[in-house]
Coordinates of C-alpha atoms and ligand atoms in Angstrom, one line a residue:
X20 CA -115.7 8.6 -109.7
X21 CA -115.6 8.3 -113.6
X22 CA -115.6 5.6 -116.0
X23 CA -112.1 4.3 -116.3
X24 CA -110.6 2.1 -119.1
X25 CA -107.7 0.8 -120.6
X26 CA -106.8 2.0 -123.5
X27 CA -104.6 0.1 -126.2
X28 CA -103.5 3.0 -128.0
X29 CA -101.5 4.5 -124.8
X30 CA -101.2 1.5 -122.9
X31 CA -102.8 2.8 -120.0
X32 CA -106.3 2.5 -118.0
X33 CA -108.1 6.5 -118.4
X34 CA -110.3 8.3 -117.6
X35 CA -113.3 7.8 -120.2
X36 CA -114.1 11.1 -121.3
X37 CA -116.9 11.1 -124.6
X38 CA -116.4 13.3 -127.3
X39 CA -120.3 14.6 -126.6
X40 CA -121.1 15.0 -122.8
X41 CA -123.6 12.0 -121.9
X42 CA -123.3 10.4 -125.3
X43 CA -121.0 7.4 -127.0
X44 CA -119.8 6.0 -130.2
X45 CA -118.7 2.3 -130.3
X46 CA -117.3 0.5 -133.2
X47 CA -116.6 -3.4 -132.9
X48 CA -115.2 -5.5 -135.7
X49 CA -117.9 -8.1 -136.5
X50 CA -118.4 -11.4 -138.1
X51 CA -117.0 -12.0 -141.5
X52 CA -119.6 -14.1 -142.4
X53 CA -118.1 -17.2 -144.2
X54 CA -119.2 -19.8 -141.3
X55 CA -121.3 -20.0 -137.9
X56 CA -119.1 -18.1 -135.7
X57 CA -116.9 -19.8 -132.8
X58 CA -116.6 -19.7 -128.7
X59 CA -113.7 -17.4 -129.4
X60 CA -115.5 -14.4 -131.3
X61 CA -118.8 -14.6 -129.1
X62 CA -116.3 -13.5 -126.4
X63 CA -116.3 -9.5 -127.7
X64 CA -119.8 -9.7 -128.9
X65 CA -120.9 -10.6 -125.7
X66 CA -118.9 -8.9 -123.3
X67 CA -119.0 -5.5 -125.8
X68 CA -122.8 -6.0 -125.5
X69 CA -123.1 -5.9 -122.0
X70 CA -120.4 -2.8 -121.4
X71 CA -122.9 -1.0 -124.0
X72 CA -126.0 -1.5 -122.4
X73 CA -124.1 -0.9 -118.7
X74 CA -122.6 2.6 -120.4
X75 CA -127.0 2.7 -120.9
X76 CA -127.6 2.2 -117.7
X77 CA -125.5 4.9 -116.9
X78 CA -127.8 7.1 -118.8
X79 CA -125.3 7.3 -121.5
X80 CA -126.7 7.9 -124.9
X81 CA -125.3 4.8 -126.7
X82 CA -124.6 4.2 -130.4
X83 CA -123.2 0.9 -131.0
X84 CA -122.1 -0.4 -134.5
X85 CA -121.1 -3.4 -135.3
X86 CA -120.5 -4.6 -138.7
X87 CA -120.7 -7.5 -141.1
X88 CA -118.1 -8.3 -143.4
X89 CA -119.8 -10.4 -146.2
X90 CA -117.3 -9.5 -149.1
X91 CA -113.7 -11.4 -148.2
X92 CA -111.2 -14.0 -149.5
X93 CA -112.7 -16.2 -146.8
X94 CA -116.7 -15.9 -148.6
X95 CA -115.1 -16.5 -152.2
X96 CA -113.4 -19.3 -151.3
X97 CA -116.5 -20.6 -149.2
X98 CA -118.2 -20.3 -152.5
X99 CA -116.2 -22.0 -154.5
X100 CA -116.3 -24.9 -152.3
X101 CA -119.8 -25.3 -151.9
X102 CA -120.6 -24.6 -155.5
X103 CA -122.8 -21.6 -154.5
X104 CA -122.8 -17.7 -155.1
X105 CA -120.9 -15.3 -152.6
X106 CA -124.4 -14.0 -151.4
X107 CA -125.7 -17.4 -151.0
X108 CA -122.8 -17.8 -148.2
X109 CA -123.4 -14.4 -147.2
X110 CA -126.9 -14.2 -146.5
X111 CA -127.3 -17.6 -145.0
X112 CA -124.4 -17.1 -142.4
X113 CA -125.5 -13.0 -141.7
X114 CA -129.0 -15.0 -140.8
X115 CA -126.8 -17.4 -138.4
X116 CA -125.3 -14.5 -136.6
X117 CA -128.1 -12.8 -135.7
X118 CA -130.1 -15.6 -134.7
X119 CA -126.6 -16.9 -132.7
X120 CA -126.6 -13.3 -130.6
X121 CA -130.2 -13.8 -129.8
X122 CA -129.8 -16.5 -129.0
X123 CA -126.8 -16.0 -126.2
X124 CA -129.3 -12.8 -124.9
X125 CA -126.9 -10.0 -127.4
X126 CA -129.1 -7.4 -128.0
X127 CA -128.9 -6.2 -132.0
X128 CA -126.7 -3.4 -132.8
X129 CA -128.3 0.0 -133.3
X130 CA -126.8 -0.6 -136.0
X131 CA -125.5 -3.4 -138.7
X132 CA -123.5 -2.4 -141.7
X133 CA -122.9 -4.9 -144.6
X134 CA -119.7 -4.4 -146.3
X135 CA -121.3 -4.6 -149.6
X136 CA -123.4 -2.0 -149.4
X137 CA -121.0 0.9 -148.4
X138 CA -118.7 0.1 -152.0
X139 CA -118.8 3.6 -153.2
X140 CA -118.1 5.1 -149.9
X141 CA -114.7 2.9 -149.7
X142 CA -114.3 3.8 -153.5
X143 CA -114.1 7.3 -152.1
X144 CA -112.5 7.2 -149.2
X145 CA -109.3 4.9 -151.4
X146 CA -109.7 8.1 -153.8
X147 CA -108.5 10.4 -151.3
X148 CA -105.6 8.5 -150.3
X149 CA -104.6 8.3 -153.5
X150 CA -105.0 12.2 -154.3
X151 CA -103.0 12.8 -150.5
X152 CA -100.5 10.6 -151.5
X153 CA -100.9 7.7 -148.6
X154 CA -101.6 5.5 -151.3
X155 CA -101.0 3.8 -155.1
X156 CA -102.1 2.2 -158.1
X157 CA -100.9 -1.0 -159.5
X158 CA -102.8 -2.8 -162.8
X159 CA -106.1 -2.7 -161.0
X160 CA -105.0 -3.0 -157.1
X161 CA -104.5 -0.2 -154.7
X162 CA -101.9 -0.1 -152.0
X163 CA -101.8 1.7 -148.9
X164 CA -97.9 3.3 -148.8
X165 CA -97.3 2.9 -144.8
X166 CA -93.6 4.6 -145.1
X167 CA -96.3 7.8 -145.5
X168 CA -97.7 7.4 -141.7
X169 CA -95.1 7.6 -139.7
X170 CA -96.7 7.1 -136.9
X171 CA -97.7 3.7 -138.0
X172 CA -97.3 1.0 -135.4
X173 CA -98.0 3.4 -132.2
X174 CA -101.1 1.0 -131.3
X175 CA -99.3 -2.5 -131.4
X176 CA -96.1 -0.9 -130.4
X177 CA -93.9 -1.8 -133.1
X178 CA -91.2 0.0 -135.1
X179 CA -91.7 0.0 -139.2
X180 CA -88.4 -0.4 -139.2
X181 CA -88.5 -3.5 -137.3
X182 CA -91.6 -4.5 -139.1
X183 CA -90.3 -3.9 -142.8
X184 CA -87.1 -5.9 -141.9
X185 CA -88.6 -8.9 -140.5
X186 CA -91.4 -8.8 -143.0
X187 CA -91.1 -11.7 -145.2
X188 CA -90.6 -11.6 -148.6
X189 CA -93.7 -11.1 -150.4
X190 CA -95.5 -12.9 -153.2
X191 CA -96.9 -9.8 -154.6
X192 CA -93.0 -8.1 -155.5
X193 CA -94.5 -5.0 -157.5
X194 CA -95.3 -2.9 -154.0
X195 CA -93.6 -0.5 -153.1
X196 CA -92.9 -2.1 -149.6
X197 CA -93.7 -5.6 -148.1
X198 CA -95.3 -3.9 -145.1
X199 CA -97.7 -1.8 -148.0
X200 CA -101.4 -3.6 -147.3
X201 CA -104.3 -3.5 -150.0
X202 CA -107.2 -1.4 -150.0
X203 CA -108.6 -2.1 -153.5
X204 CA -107.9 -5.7 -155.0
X205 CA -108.6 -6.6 -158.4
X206 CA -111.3 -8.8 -159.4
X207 CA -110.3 -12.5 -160.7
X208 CA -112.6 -14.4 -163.1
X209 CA -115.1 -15.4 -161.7
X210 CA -114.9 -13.5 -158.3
X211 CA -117.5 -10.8 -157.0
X212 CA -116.9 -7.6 -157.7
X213 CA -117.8 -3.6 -158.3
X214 CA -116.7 -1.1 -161.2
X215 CA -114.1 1.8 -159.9
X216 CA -111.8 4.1 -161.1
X217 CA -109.3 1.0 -161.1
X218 CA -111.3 -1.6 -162.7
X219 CA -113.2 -4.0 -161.5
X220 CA -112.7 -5.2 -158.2
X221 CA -113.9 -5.7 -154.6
X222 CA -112.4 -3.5 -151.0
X223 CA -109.6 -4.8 -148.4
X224 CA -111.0 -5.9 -145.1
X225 CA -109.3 -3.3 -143.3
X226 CA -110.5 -0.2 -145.7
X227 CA -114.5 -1.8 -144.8
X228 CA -114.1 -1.1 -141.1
X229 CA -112.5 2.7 -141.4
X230 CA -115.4 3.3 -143.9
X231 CA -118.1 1.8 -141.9
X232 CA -117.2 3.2 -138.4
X233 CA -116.8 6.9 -139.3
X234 CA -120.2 7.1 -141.5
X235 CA -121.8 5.7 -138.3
X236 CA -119.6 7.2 -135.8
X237 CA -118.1 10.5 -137.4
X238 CA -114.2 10.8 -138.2
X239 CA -113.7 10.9 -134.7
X240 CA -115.5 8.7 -132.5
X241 CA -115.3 7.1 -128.6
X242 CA -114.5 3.7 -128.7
X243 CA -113.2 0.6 -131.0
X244 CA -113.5 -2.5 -129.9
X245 CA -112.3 -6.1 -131.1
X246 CA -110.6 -9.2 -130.3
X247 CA -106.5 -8.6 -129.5
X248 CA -105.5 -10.7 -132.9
X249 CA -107.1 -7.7 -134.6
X250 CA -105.0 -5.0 -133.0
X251 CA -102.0 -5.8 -135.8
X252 CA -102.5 -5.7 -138.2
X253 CA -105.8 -4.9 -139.0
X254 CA -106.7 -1.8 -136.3
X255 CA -103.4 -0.4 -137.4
X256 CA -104.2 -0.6 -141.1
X257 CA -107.8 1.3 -140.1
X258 CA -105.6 3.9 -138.4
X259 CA -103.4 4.5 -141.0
X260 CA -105.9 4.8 -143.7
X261 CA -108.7 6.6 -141.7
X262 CA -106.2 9.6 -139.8
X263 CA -104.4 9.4 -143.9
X264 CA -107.3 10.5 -145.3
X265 CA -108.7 12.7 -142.6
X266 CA -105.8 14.2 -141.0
X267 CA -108.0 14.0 -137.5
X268 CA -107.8 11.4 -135.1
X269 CA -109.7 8.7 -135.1
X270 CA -110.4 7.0 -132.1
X271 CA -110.6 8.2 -128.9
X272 CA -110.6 4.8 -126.9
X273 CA -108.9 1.4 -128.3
X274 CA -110.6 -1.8 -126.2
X275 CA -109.3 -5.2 -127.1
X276 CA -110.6 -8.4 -125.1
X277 CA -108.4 -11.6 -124.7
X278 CA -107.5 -14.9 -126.5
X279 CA -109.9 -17.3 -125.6
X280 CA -108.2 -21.7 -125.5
X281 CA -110.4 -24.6 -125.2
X282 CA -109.1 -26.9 -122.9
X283 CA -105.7 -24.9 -122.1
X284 CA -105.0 -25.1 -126.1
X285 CA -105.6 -22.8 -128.6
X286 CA -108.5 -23.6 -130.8
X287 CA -108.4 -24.9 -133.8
X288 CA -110.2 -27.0 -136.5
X289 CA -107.3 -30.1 -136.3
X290 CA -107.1 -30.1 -133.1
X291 CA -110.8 -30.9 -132.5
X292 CA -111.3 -28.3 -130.5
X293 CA -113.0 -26.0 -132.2
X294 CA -116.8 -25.2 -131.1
X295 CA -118.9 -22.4 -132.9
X296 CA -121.3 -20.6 -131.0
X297 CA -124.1 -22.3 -132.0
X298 CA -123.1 -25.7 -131.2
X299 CA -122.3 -24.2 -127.1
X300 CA -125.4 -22.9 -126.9
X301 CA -127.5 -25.7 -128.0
X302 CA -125.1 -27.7 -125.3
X303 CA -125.4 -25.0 -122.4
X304 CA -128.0 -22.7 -121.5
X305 CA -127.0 -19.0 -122.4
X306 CA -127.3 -17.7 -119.2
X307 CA -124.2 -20.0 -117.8
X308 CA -122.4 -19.5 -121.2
X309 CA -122.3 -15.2 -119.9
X310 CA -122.1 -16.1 -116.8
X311 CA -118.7 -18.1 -117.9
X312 CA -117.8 -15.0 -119.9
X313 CA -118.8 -12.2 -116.7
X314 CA -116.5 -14.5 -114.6
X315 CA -113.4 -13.2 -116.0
X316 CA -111.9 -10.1 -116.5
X317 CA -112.1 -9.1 -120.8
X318 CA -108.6 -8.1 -121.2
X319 CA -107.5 -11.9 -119.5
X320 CA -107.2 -14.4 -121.3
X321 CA -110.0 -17.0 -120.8
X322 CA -110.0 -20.7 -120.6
X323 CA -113.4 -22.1 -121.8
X324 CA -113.2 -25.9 -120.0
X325 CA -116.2 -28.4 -118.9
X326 CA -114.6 -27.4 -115.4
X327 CA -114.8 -23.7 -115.8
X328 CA -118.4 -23.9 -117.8
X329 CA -119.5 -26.1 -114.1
X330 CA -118.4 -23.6 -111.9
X331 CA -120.3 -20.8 -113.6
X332 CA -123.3 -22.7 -113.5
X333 CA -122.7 -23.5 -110.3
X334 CA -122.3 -19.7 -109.7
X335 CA -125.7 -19.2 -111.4
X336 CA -127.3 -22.0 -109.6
X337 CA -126.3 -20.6 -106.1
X338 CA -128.1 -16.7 -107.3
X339 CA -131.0 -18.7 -108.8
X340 CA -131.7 -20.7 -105.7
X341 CA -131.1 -17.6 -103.3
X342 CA -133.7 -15.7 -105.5
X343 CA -136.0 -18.0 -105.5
X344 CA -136.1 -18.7 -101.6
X345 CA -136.4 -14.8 -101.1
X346 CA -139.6 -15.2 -103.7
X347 CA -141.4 -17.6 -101.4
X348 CA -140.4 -16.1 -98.4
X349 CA -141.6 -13.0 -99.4
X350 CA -143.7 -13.4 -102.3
X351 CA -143.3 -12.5 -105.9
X352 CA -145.1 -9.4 -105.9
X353 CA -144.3 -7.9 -102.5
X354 CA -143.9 -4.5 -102.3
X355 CA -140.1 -2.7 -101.2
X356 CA -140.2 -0.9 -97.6
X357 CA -137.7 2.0 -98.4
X358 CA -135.7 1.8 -95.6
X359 CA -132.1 1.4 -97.1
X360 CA -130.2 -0.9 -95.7
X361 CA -126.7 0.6 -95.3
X362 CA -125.1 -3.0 -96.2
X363 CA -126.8 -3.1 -99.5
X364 CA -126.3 0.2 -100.6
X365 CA -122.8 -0.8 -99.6
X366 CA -122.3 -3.4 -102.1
X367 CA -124.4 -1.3 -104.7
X368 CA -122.0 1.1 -104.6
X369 CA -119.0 -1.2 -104.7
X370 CA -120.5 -3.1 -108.2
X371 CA -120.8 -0.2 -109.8
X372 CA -117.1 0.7 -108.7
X373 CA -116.4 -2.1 -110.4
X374 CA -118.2 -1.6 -113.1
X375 CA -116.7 1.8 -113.5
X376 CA -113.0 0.3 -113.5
X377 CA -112.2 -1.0 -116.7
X378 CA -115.3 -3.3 -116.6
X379 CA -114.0 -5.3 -113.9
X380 CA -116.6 -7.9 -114.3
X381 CA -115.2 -10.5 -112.2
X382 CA -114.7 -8.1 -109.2
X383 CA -118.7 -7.0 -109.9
X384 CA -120.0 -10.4 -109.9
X385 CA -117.7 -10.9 -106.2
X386 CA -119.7 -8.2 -104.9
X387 CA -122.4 -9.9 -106.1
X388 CA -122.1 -13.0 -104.5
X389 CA -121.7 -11.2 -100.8
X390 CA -125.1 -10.0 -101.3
X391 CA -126.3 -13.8 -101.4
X392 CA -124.3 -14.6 -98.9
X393 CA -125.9 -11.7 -97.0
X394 CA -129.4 -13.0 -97.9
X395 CA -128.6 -16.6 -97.3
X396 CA -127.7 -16.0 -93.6
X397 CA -131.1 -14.1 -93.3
X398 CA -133.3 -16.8 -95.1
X399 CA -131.8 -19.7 -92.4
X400 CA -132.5 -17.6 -89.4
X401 CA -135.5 -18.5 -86.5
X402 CA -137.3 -15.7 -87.0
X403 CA -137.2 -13.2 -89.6
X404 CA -137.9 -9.6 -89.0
X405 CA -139.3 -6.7 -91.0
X406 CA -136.5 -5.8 -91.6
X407 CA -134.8 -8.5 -92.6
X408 CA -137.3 -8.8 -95.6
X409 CA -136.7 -5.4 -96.6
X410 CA -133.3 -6.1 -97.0
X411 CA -134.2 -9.6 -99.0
X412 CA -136.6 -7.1 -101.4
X413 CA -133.7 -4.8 -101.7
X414 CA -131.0 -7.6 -102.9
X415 CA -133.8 -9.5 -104.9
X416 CA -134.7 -5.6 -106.7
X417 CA -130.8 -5.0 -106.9
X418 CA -130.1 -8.4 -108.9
X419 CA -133.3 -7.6 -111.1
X420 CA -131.9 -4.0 -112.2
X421 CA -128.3 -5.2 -112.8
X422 CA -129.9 -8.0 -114.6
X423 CA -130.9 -5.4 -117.6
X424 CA -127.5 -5.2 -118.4
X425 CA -126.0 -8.6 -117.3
X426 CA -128.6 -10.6 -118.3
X427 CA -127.8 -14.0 -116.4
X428 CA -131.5 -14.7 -114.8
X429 CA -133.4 -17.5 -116.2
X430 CA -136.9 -15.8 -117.7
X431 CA -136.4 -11.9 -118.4
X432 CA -140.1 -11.0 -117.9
X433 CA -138.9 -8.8 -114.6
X434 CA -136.1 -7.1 -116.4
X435 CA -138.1 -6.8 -119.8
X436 CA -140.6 -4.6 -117.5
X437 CA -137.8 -2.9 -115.7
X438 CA -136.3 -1.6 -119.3
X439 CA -140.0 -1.0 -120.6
X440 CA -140.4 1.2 -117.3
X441 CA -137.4 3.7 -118.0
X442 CA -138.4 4.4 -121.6
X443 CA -142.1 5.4 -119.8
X444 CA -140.1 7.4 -117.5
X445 CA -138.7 9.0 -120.6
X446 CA -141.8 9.6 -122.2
X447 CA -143.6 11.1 -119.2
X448 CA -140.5 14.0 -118.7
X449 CA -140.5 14.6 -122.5
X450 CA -144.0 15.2 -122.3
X451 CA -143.4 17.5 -118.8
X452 CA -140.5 19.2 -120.9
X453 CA -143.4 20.0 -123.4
X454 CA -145.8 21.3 -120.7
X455 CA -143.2 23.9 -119.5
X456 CA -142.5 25.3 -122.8
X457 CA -145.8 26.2 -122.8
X458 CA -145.9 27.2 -118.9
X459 CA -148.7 24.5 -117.9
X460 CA -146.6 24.6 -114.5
X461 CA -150.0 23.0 -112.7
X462 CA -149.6 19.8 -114.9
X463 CA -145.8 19.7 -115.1
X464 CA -145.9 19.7 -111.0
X465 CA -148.3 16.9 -111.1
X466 CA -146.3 14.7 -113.5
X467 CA -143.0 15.3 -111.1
X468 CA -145.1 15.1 -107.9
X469 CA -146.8 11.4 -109.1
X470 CA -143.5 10.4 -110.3
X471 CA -142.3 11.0 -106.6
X472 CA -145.2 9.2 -105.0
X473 CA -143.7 6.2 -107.2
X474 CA -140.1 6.5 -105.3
X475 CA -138.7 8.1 -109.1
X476 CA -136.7 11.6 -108.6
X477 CA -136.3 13.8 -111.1
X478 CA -133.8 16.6 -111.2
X479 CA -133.9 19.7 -113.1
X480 CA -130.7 21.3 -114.7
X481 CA -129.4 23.7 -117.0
X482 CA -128.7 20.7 -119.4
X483 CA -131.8 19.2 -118.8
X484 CA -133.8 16.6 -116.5
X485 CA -132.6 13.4 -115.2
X486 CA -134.2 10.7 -112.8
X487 CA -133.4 8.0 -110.6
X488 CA -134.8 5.4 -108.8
X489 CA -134.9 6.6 -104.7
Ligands
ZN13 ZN1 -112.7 -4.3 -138.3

């Protein structure tokens, strides 16, 4: 069955069809880069990691941007606290991101746009609103004019109407509109900022995502992703401005993971509940803190509690611990009989089911835990069979290939080498690719017939090879 998730935009779980065959786009909003970043926004990095490097090992083609917003009212005022420049902030907290992701096992973004350096593309883009009439000048700031998209509101499901009423009245009174956002603001003494057609000044938050996702991406791309405080109003605003100037739609796919509360309360700095990333990970290890994350379903809501942190390190402990008896019942090294047990394959199929619906992660990691179970009742029997340990080698190989994309096993050297393996694969079929254009059929043969001997099939198509693992 195909890849199915739920889509914001029509409020409905589909049928995930990319614009490419076999390759995707994904956008997610990134840090704004004022301060170490907090439980709450690891959430979508994390979880939008792991769906990208899953949609991988589905032998999708991925690209996966995420940005970095280091130009925003947040930085200057950051700045003007600590008595330091705008870069200063900027650079030292973009160095605290990426070290954070590592840190919790993210892999890096193919890539990682700064804000600041994609000024004249946003001066463009604002340009053609202007010329298409979506948006206006006013002594230095630009406006976007919503009454001008009427379908404005179709992702958070509200009504301009509804919006413009209960909008409340607005400092700035020369718009047009209260609902009108800004694309271009004028710069203030003092304050960073770039020459345009308008003056000096610096971009909206909203016009650095539209700008940064289709130079990446294309006008139309796959997927956005982002937390569900972004969906109003700042993925509307990137709607609006990006379909105003484009007049083609822009995203195919709208993902949006739930709130995260400490404790059963929403987080925040008074309260005292308020943890950044950094400060979790040096507590936990990272492996229970995605483990935590995995648990529950990313559209939920989660609940990020000593208790709940306890039972997925519990969780952990009882894979690590099943993995680890298999190891020295078996050995480390031991190699896999290929008989296929019918209960494994089973479960296989039923995680990647899982998977495949919406990301169910919680469902995956059930299925999961019936393979230990399954293994655990082998490990305490009398005597233990030939078969038996095939089937402990199969579960042990099954939780080292899902590993690549959930990364939860303490020490990655097994799933490093099971990643290095596929690029080799990919190598050695480029090269047979080669050999065939040039009809050296002998050696092509060979290359197919070794990589058979090593349990890897390959499959020749109209649209090209592809392998798996027998
Ligand atoms: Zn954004």
């Amino acid at each position: 069955m195909a890849i199915q998730i739920y889509n914001t935009y029509t409020g409905r779980k589909e049928e995930f069809k990319p614009i490419q065959p076999g390759k995707v786009g994904i956008y997610l909003c990134g840090p704004t880069v004022y301060d170490y970043f907090h439980i709450g926004n690891a959430r979508p990095l994390l979880m939008f990691d792991i769906f990208r490097r899953y949609l991988s090992y589905r032998h999708y083609d991925v690209k996966y941007v995420v940005n970095v917003t280091d130009i925003d009212d947040k930085l200057i005022k950051k700045a003007q606290e600590e008595h330091v420049t705008v870069g200063e902030v900027a650079r030292k907290f973009t160095d605290a991101y990426f070290e954070d992701i590592k840190k919790l096992r993210i892999e890096q973004p193919d890539v990682s746009p700064r804000a600041t350096d994609h000024i004249p593309e946003m001066i463009d883009l604002i340009k053609r609103l202007i010329a298409n009439g979506h948006a206006y000048e006013l002594d230095g700031d630009v406006y976007f004019r919503v009454r001008s998209y009427p379908p404005y509101g179709r992702l958070s499901g509200k009504n301009i109407d509804d919006l413009q009423s209960g909008a409340r009245v607005e400092v700035d009174e020369r718009k047009e509109a209260p609902l009108d956002f800004a694309l271009w603001k004028s710069a203030k003494p003092g304050e960073p900022h770039w020459d345009s057609p308008w003056g000096q000044g610096r971009p909206g938050w909203h016009i650095e995502c539209s700008v940064m996702s289709m130079k990446y991406l294309g006008e139309n791309f796959d997927i956005h992703a982002g937390g569900v405080d972004l969906i109003f109003p700042h993925h509307e605003n990137e709607i609006a401005q990006s379909e105003g100037a484009t007049h083609v739609k822009f995203v195919n796919y709208w993902l949006h993971n739930g709130f995260l509360n400490v404790e059963g309360e929403k987080m925040s700095k008074s309260l005292g509940n308020f943890f950044t990333a950094r400060e979790i990970v040096a507590k936990y290890r990272p492996e229970v803190i995605r483990m935590f994350f995995l648990l529950k379903h990313y559209r939920s809501p989660i609940n990020f509690s000593e208790e709940r942190i306890c039972e997925a390190r519990q969780a952990l402990e009882r894979i690590v611990s099943t993995l680890d008896s298999i190891n020295t019942l078996i050995g480390v090294g031991a190699d896999i009989d290929r008989s296929e047990s019918e209960f494994v394959r089973g479960l296989k199929q039923e995680f990647i089911e899982a998977m495949d619906d919406d990301f169910n992660t919680a469902l995956a990691i059930a299925k999961l835990f019936e393979l230990v179970k399954e293994a655990n009742l082998i490990i305490a029997k009398e005597t233990i069979t030939e078969n038996d340990k095939s089937i402990l080698m199969e579960i042990r190989e099954t939780f080292y290939e899902y590993n690549t994309f959930l990364s939860i096993l303490p020490g990655e050297q097994k799933s490093d080498s099971m990643v290095n393996e596929g690029a080799y694969i990919d190598l050695l079929l480029e090269i047979r690719r080669e050999l065939r254009i040039k009809q050296e059929w002998k050696l092509a043969d060979q290359i197919r017939d070794r990589l058979n001997e090593l349990n890897i099939e390959i499959k020749d198509s109209k649209d090209g090879t592809i392998w798996r693992r027998k």
